[in-house]
Tab-separated table of C-alpha atoms and ligand atoms in Angstrom:
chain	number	residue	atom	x	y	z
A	978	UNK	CA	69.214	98.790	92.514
A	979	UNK	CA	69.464	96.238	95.195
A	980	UNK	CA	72.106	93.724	95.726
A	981	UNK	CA	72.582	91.368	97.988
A	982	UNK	CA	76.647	92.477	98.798
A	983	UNK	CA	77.788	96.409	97.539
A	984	UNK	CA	81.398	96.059	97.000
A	985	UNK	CA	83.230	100.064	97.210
A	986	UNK	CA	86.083	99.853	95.018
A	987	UNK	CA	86.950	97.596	91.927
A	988	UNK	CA	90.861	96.574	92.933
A	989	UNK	CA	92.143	93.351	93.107
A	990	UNK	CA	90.347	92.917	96.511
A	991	UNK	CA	87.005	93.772	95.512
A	992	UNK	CA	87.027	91.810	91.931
A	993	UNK	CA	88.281	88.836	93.521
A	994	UNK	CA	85.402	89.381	96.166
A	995	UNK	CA	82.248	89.556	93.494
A	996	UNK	CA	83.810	87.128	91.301
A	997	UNK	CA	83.580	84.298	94.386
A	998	UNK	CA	80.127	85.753	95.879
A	999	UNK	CA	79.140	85.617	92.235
A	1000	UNK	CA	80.066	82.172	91.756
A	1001	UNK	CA	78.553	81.365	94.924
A	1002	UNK	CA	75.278	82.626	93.372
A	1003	UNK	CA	75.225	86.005	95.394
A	1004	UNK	CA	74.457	89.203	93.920
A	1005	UNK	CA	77.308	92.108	93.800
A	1006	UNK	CA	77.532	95.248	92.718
A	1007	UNK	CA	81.497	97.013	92.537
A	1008	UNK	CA	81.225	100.699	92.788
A	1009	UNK	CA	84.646	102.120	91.567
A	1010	UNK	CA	85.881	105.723	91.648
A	1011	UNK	CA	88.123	105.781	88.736
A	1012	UNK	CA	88.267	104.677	85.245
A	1013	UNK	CA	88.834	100.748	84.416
A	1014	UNK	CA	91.334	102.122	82.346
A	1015	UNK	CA	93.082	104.307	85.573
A	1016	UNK	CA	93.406	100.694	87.895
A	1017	UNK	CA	94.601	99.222	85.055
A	1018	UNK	CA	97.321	101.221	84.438
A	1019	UNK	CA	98.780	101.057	88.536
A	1020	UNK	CA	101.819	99.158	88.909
A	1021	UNK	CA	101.499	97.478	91.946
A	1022	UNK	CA	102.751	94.218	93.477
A	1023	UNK	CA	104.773	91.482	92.042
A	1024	UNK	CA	104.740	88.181	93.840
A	1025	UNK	CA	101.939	86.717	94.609
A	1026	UNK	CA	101.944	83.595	97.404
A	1027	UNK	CA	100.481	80.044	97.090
A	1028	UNK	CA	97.083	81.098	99.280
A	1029	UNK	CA	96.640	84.045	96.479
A	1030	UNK	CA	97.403	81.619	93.459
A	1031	UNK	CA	94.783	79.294	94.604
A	1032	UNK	CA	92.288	81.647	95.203
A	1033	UNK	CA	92.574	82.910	91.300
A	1034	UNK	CA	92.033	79.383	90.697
A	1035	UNK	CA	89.077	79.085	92.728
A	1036	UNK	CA	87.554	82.121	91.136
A	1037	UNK	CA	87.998	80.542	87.994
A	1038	UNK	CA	90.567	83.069	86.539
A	1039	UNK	CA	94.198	81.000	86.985
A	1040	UNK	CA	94.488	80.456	83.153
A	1041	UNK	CA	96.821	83.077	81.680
A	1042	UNK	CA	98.562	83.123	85.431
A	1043	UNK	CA	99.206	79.649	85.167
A	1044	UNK	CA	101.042	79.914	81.273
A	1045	UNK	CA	102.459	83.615	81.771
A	1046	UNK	CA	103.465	83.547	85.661
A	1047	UNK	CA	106.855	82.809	86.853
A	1048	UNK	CA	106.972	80.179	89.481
A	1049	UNK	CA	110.499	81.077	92.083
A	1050	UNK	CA	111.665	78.766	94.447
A	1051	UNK	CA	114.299	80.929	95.848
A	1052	UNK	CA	115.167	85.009	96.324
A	1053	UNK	CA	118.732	86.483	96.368
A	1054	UNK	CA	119.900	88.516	99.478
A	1055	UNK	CA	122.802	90.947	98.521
A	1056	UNK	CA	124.644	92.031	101.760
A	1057	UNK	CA	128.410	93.881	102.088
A	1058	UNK	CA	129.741	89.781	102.164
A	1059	UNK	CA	128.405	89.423	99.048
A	1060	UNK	CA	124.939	87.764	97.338
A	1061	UNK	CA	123.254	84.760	99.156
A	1062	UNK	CA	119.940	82.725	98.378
A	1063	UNK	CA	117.409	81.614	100.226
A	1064	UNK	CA	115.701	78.309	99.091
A	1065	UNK	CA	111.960	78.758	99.551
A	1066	UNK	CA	111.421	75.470	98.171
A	1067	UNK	CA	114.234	73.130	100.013
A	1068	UNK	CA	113.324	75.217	103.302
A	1069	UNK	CA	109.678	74.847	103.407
A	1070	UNK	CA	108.312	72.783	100.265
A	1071	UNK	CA	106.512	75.839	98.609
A	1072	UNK	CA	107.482	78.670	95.904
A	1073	UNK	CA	105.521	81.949	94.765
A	1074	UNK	CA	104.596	83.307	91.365
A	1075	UNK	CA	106.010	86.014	89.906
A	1076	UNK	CA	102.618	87.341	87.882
A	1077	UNK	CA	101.720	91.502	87.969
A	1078	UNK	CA	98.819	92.547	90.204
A	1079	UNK	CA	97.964	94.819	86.661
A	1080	UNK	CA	97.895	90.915	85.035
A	1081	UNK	CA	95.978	89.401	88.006
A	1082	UNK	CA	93.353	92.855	87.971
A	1083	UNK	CA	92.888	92.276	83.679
A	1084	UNK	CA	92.219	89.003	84.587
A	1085	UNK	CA	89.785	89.754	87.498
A	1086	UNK	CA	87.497	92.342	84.907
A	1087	UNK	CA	87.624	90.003	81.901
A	1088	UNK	CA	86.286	87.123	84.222
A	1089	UNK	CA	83.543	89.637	85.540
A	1090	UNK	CA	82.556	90.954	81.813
A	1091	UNK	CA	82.344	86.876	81.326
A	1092	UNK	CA	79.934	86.801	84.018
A	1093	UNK	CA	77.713	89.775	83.555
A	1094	UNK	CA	79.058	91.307	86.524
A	1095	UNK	CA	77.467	95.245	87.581
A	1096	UNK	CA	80.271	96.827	87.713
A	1097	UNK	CA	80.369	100.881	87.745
A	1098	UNK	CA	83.314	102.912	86.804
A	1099	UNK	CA	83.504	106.650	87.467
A	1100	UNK	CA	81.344	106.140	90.393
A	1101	UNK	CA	81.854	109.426	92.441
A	1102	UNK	CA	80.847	110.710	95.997
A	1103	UNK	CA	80.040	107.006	97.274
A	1104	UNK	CA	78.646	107.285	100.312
A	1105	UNK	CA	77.426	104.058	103.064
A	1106	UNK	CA	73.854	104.101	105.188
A	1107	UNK	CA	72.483	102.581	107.998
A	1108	UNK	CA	75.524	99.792	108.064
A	1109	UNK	CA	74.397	99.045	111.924
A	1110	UNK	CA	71.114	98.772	111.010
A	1111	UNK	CA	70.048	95.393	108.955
A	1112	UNK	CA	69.130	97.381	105.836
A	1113	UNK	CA	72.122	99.290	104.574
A	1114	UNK	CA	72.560	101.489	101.573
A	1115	UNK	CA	75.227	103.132	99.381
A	1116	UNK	CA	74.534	106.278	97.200
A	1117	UNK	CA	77.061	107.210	94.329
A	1118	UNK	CA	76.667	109.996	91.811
A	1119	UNK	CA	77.582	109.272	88.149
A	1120	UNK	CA	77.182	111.244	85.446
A	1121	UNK	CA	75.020	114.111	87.385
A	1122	UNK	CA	72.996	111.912	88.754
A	1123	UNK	CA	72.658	110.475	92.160
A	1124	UNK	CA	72.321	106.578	92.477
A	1125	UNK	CA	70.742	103.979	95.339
A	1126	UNK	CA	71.674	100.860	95.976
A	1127	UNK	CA	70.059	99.201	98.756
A	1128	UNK	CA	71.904	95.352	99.667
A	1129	UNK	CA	72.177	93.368	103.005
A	1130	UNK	CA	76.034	93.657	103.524
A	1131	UNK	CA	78.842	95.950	102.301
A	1132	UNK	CA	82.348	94.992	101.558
A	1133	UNK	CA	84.848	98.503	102.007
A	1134	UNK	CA	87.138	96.944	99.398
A	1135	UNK	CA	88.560	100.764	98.808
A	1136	UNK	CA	91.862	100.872	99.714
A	1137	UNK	CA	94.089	102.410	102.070
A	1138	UNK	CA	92.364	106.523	100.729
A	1139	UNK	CA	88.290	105.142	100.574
A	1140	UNK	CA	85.636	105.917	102.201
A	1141	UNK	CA	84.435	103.077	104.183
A	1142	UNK	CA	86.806	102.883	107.158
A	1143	UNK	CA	85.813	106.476	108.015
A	1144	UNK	CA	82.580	105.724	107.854
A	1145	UNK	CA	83.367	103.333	111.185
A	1146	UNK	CA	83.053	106.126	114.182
A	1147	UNK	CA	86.693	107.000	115.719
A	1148	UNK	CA	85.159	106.118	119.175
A	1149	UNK	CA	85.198	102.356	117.790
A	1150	UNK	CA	88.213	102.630	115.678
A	1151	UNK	CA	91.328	101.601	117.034
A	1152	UNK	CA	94.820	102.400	114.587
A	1153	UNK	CA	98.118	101.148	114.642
A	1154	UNK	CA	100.823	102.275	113.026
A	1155	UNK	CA	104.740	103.059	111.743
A	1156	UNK	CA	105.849	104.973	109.257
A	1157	UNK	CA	109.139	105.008	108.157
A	1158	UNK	CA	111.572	107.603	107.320
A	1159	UNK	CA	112.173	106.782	103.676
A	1160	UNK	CA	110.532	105.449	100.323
A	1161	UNK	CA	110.894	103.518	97.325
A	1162	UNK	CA	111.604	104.681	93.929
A	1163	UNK	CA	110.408	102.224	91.522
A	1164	UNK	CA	111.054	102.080	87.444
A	1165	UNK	CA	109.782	99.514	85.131
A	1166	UNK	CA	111.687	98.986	81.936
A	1167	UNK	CA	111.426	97.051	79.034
A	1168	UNK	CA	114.262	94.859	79.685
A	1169	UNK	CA	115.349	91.815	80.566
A	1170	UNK	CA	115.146	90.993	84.279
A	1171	UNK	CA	118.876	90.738	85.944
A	1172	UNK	CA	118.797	88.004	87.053
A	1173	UNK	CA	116.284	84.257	87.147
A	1174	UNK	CA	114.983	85.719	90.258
A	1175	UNK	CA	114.463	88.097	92.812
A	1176	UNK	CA	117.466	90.206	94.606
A	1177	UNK	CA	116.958	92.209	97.651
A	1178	UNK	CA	120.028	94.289	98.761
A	1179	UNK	CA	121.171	95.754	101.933
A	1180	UNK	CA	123.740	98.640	101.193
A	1181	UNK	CA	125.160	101.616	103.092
A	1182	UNK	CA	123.953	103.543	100.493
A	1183	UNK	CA	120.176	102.178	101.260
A	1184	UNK	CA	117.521	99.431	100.061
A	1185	UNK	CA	117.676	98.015	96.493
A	1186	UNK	CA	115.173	95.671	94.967
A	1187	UNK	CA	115.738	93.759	91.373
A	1188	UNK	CA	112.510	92.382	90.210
A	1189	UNK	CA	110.351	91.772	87.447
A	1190	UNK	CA	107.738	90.943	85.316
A	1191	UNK	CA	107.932	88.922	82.148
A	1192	UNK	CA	111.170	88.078	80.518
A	1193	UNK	CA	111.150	91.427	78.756
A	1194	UNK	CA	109.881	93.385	81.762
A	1195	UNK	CA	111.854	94.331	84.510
A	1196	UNK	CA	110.599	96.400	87.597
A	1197	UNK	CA	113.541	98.184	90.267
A	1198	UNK	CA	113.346	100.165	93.259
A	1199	UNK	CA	115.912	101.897	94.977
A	1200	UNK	CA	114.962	103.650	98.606
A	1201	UNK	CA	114.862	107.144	99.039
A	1202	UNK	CA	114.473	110.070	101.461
A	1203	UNK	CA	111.143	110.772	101.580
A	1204	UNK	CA	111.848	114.413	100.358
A	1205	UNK	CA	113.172	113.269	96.994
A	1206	UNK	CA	110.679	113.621	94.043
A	1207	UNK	CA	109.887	111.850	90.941
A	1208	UNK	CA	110.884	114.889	88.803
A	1209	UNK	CA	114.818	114.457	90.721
A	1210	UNK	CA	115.403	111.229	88.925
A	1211	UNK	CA	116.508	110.860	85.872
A	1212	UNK	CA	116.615	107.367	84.124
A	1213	UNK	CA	120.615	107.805	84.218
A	1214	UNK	CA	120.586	108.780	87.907
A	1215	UNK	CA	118.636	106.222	88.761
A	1216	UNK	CA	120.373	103.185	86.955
A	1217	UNK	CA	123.539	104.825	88.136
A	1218	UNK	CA	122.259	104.467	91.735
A	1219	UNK	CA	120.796	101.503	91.823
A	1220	UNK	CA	123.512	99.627	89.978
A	1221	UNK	CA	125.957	100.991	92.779
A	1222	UNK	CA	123.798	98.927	95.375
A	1223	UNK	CA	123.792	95.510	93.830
A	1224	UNK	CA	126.277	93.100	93.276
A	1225	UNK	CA	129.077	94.371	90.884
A	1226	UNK	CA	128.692	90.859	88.537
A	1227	UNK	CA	124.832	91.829	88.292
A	1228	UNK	CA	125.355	95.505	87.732
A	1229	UNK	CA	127.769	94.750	85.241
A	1230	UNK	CA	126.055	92.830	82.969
A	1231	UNK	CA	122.267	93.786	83.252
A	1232	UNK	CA	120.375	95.249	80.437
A	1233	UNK	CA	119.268	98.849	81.231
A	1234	UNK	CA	116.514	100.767	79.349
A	1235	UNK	CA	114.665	103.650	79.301
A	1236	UNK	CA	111.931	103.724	82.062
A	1237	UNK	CA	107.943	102.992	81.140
A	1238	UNK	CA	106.588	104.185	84.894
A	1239	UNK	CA	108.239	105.877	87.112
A	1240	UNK	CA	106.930	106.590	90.911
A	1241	UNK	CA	107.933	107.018	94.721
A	1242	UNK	CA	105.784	104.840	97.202
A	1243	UNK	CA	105.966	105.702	100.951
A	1244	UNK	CA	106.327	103.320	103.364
A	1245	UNK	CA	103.601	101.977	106.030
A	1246	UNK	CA	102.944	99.642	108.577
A	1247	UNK	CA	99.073	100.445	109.557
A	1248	UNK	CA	96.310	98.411	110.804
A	1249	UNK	CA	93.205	99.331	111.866
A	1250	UNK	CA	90.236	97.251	114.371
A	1251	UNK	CA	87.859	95.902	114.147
A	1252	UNK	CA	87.166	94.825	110.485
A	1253	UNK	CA	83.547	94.094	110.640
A	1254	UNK	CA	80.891	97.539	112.167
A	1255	UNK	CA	77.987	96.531	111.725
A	1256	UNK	CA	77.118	95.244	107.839
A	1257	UNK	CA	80.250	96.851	107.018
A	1258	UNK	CA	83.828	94.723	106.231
A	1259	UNK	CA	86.444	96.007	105.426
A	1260	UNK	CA	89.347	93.959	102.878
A	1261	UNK	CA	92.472	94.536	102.243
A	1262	UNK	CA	93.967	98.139	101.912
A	1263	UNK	CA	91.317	99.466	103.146
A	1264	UNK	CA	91.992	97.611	106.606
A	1265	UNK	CA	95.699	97.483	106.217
A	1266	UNK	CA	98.971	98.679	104.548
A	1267	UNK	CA	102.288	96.614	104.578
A	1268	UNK	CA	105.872	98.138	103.526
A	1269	UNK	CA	106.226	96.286	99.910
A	1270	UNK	CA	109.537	94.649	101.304
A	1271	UNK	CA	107.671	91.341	102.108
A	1272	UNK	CA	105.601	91.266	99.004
A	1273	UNK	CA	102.463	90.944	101.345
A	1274	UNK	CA	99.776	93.395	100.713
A	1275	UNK	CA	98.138	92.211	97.663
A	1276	UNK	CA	98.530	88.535	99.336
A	1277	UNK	CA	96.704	89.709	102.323
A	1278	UNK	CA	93.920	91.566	100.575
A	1279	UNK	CA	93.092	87.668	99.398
A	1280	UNK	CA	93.405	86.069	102.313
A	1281	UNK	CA	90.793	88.737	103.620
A	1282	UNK	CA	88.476	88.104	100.754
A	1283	UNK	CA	89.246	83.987	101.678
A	1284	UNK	CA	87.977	84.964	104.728
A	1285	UNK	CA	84.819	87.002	104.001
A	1286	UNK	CA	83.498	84.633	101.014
A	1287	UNK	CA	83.474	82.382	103.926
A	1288	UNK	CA	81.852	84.193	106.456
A	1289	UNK	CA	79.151	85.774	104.049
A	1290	UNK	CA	78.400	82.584	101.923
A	1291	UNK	CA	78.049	80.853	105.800
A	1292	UNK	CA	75.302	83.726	106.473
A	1293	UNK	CA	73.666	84.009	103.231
A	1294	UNK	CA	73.297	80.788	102.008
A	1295	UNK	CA	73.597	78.973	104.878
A	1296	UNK	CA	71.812	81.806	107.434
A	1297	UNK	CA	74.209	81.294	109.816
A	1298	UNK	CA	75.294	85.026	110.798
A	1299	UNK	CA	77.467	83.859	113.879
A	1300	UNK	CA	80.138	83.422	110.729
A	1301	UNK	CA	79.857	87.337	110.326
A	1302	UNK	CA	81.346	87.632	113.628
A	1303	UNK	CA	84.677	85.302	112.549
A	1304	UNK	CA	85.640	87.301	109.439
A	1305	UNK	CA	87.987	89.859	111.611
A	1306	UNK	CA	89.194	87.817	114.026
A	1307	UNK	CA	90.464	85.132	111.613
A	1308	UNK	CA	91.466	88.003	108.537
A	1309	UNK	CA	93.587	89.507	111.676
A	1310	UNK	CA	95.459	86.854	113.068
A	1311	UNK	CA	97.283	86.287	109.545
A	1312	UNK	CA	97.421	90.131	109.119
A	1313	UNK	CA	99.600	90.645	111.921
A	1314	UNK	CA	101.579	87.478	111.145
A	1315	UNK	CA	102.418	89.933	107.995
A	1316	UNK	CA	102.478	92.455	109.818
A	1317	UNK	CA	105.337	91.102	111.487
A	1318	UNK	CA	107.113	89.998	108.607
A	1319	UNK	CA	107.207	92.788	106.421
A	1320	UNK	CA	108.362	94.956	109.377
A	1321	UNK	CA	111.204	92.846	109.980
A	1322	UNK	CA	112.393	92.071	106.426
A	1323	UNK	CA	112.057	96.078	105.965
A	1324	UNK	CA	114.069	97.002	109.702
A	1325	UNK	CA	116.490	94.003	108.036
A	1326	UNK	CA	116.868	95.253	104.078
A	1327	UNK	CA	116.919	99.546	104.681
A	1328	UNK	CA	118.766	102.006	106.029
A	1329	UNK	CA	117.393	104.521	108.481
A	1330	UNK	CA	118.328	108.021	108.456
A	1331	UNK	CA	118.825	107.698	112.439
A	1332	UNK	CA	120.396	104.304	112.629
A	1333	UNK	CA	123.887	103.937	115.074
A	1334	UNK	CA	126.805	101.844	114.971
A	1335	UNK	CA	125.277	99.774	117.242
A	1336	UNK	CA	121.847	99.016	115.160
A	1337	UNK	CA	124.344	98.798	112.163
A	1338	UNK	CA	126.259	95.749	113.515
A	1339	UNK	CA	122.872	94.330	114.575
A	1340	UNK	CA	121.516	94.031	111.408
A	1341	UNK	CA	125.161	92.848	109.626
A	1342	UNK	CA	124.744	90.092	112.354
A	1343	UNK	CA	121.119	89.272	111.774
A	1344	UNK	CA	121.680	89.457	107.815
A	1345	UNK	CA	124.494	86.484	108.973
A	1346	UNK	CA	122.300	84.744	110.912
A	1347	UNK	CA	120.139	84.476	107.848
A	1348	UNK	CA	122.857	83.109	105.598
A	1349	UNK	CA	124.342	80.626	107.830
A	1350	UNK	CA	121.658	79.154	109.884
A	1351	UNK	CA	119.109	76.734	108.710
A	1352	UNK	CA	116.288	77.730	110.958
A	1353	UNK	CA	116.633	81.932	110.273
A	1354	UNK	CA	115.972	80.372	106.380
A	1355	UNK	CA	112.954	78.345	107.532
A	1356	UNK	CA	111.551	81.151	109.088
A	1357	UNK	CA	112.457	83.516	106.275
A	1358	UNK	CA	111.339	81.266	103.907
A	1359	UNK	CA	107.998	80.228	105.172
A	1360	UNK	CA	106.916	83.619	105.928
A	1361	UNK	CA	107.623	84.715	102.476
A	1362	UNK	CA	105.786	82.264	100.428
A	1363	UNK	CA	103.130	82.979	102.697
A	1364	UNK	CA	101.039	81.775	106.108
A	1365	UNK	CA	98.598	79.013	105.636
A	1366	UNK	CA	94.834	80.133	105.448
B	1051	RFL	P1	93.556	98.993	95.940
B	1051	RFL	O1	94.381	98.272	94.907
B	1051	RFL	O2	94.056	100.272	96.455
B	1051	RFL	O3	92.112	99.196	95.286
B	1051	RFL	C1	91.127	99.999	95.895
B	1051	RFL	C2	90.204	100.515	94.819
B	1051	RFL	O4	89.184	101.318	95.426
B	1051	RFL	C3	89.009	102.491	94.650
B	1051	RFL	N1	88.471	103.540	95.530
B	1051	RFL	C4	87.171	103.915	95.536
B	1051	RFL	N2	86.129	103.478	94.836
B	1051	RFL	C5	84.931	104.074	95.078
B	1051	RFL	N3	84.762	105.066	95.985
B	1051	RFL	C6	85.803	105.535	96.703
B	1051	RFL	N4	85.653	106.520	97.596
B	1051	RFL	C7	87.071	104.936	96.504
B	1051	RFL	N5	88.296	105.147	97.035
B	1051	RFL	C8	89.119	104.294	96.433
B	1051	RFL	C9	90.387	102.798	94.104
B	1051	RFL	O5	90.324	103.597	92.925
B	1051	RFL	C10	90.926	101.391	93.815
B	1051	RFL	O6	90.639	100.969	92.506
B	1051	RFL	O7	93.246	98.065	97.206
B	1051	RFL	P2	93.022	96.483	97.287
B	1051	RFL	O8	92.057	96.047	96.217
B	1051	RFL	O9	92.746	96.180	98.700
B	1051	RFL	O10	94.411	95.829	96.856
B	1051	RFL	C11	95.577	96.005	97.643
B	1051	RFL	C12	96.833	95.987	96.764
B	1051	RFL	O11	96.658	96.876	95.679
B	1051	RFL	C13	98.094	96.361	97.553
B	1051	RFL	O12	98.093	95.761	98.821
B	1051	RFL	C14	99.391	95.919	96.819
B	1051	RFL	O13	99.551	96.595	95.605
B	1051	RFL	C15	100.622	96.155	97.703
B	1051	RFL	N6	101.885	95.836	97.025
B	1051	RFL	C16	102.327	94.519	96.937
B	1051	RFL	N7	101.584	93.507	97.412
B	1051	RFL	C17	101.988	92.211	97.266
B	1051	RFL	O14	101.287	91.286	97.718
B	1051	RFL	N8	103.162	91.873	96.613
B	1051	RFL	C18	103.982	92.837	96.106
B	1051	RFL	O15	104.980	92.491	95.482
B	1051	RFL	C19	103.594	94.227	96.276
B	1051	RFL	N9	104.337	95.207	95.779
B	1051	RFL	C20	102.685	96.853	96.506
B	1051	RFL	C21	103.917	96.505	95.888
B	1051	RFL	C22	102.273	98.190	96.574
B	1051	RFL	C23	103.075	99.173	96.052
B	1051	RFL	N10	102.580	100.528	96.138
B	1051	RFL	C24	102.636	101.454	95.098
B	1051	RFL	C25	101.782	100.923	97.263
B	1051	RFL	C26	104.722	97.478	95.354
B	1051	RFL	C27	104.328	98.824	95.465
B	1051	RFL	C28	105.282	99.854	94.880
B	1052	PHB	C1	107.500	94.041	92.584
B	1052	PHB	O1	107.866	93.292	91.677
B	1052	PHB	O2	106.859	95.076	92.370
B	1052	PHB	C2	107.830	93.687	93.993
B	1052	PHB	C3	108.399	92.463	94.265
B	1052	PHB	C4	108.741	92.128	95.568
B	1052	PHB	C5	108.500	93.029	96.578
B	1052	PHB	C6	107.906	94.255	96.310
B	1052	PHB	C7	107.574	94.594	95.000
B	1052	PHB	O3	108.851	92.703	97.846
């Protein structure tokens, strides 16, 4: 087979990638390792900014987002003073859509079935070739067989466990990283949400998050050691704990259920450099993980594939390969911006197993700051709904 872009890894990022190239009249094929049926049944991410919502609209997929998504111009902030909201609209003019990355991924395929899209599920051992030289190649083994698929650029849309950023040597790799000493326990539940919107709560007893999907679908997470395991939770224990971490006039009233998922996430700050080795770029997880606090990582795999679209259409349509050379440096600068953010709303929200007095009243006087002063909410507020592109 030849192609003019191989895409590793049929996510969000890599959809939303041959979807645009596609509609730019550029060849793809998405090599996936799992079943359609296996990505489709992740829970993932939530929120999705203004920058993401547009780009589902450029790809010609907004439709069911723009009937079954949420729009929320605010978030609440639960803190020992009680609950406090942030007005993303009256601070900075913009608001985010509540609409599930599952949703957004459905969406994605049926758009690519639409369009004749190659895509290949199940597609195991994928290996990259020659991505210094100017003819690179992928091999992938499916159903005994082994597979070529020769192409003149390859997007490492695999997420943070793939196989493309290894494939960049170490001796041209740089990583950097935190990890932090805790994780989230997440439940969805066929219930209604508890509240119109979003509630992110500092308590001594850690992190709790109320969010949500539909009006019938309701998605929690409370932090956790990193020790704990799924199997230690019990639906009981864990509406029990996380109803002792948010407001008592919430916890009193909110529908509770029997969970649907259940799972523990661990929590990352990691970036790697450069993006771009040779013919190879890497998007989104692949290149980066953000703690979920912010709501950023699905919203920066989209910026990234903003960013590449541009750069690739520039050099294949257009053959002006100079573009190649912008895709990190742009994808980067709004990468760390998120970087940033979702560090400091995390350091903000959580509790940390080694945290003193001292850091305590810091962050009770930073979590004041927020309430009371205009310009903390500006900052808040602007960084949540998302950076321009
Ligand atoms: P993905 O979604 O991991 O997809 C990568 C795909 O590549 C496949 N793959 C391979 N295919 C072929 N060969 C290989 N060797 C391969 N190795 C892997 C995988 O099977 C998979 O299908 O990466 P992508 O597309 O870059 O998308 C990134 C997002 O999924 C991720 O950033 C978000 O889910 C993060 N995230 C959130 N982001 C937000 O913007 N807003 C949120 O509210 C939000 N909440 C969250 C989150 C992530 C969470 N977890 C579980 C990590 C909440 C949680 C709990
Ligand atoms: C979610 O709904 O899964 C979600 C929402 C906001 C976050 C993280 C996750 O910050």
């Amino acid at each position: 087979m030849r192609v003019q872009v191989a895409i590793i890894g049929g996510g969000p990022s890599g959809l939303l990638l041959s979807q645009l190239l596609m509609r730019a009249g550029i060849s793809t094929v998405v090599l996936e390792r799992q079943t359609r049926d296996y990505v489709l049944s992740r829970i993932r991410a939530g929120v999705l900014e203004q920058g993401m919502a547009d780009m589902m609209r450029r790809a010609g997929v907004a439709e069911r987002m723009e009937r079954e998504g949420h729009v929320h111009d605010g978030t609440m902030l639960s803190t020992q003073n009680g609950l406090f909201r942030i007005d993303f609209k009256e601070r900075c003019g913009q608001s985010v859509i509540v609409y599930g990355q599952t949703e957004v991924t459905q969406d994605l395929y049926a758009a690519q079935d639409a369009m004749g899209a190659q895509i290949v599920h199940e597609a195991k051992n994928v290996a990259l070739h020659d991505v210094t030289s100017d003819k690179p190649w992928v091999t992938y083994e499916k159903d005994g067989q082994t597979h070529r698929v020769d192409c003149d650029y390859i997007a490492g849309c695999d997420g943070f466990h793939g196989v493309s950023r290894p494939t960049i040597p170490t001796s041209v790799r740089a990583e950097f990283e935190r990890v932090y000493p805790f994780g989230w326990l997440g439940i969805l539940s066929r219930t209604k949400p508890a509240a119109d919107e979003l509630i992110y709560a500092n308590h001594p007893r850690g992190f709790a998050l109320a969010s949500m999907r539909n009006e019938k679908l309701s998605r929690y997470y409370v932090q956790v050691p990193l020790t704990d395991t799924v199997e230690q939770w019990s639906d009981e224990a864990f509406w029990d704990e996380f109803r002792r971490r948010i407001p008592a006039q919430v916890a009193d009233t909110m529908e509770i259920g029997p969970s649907i998922e259940k799972s523990i996430a661990p929590l990352r700050s990691f970036v790697t450099e450069p993006m771009k080795y040779g013919r190879l770029f890497l998007v989104g997880d692949a290149a980066h993980i953000v703690p979920p606090t912010g709501a950023k990582g699905l919203n920066l795999a989209a910026s990234d594939v903003h960013y590449l679209v541009e750069a690739l259409t520039a050099a294949i349509l257009d053959k002006d390969a100079a573009a190649l050379d912008q895709y990190g440096p742009k994808a980067l600068a709004r990468i760390w911006s998120a970087m940033r953010f979702s560090w400091w709303m995390t350091t903000l929200m959580h509790r940390f197993p080694d945290q003193t007095e001292f850091d305590q009243k810091i962050q009770e006087a930073e979590l004041t700051q927020l309430e009371t002063m205009e310009s903390a909410q500006v900052t808040m507020a602007r960084n949540y709904v998302g950076l321009p592109y």
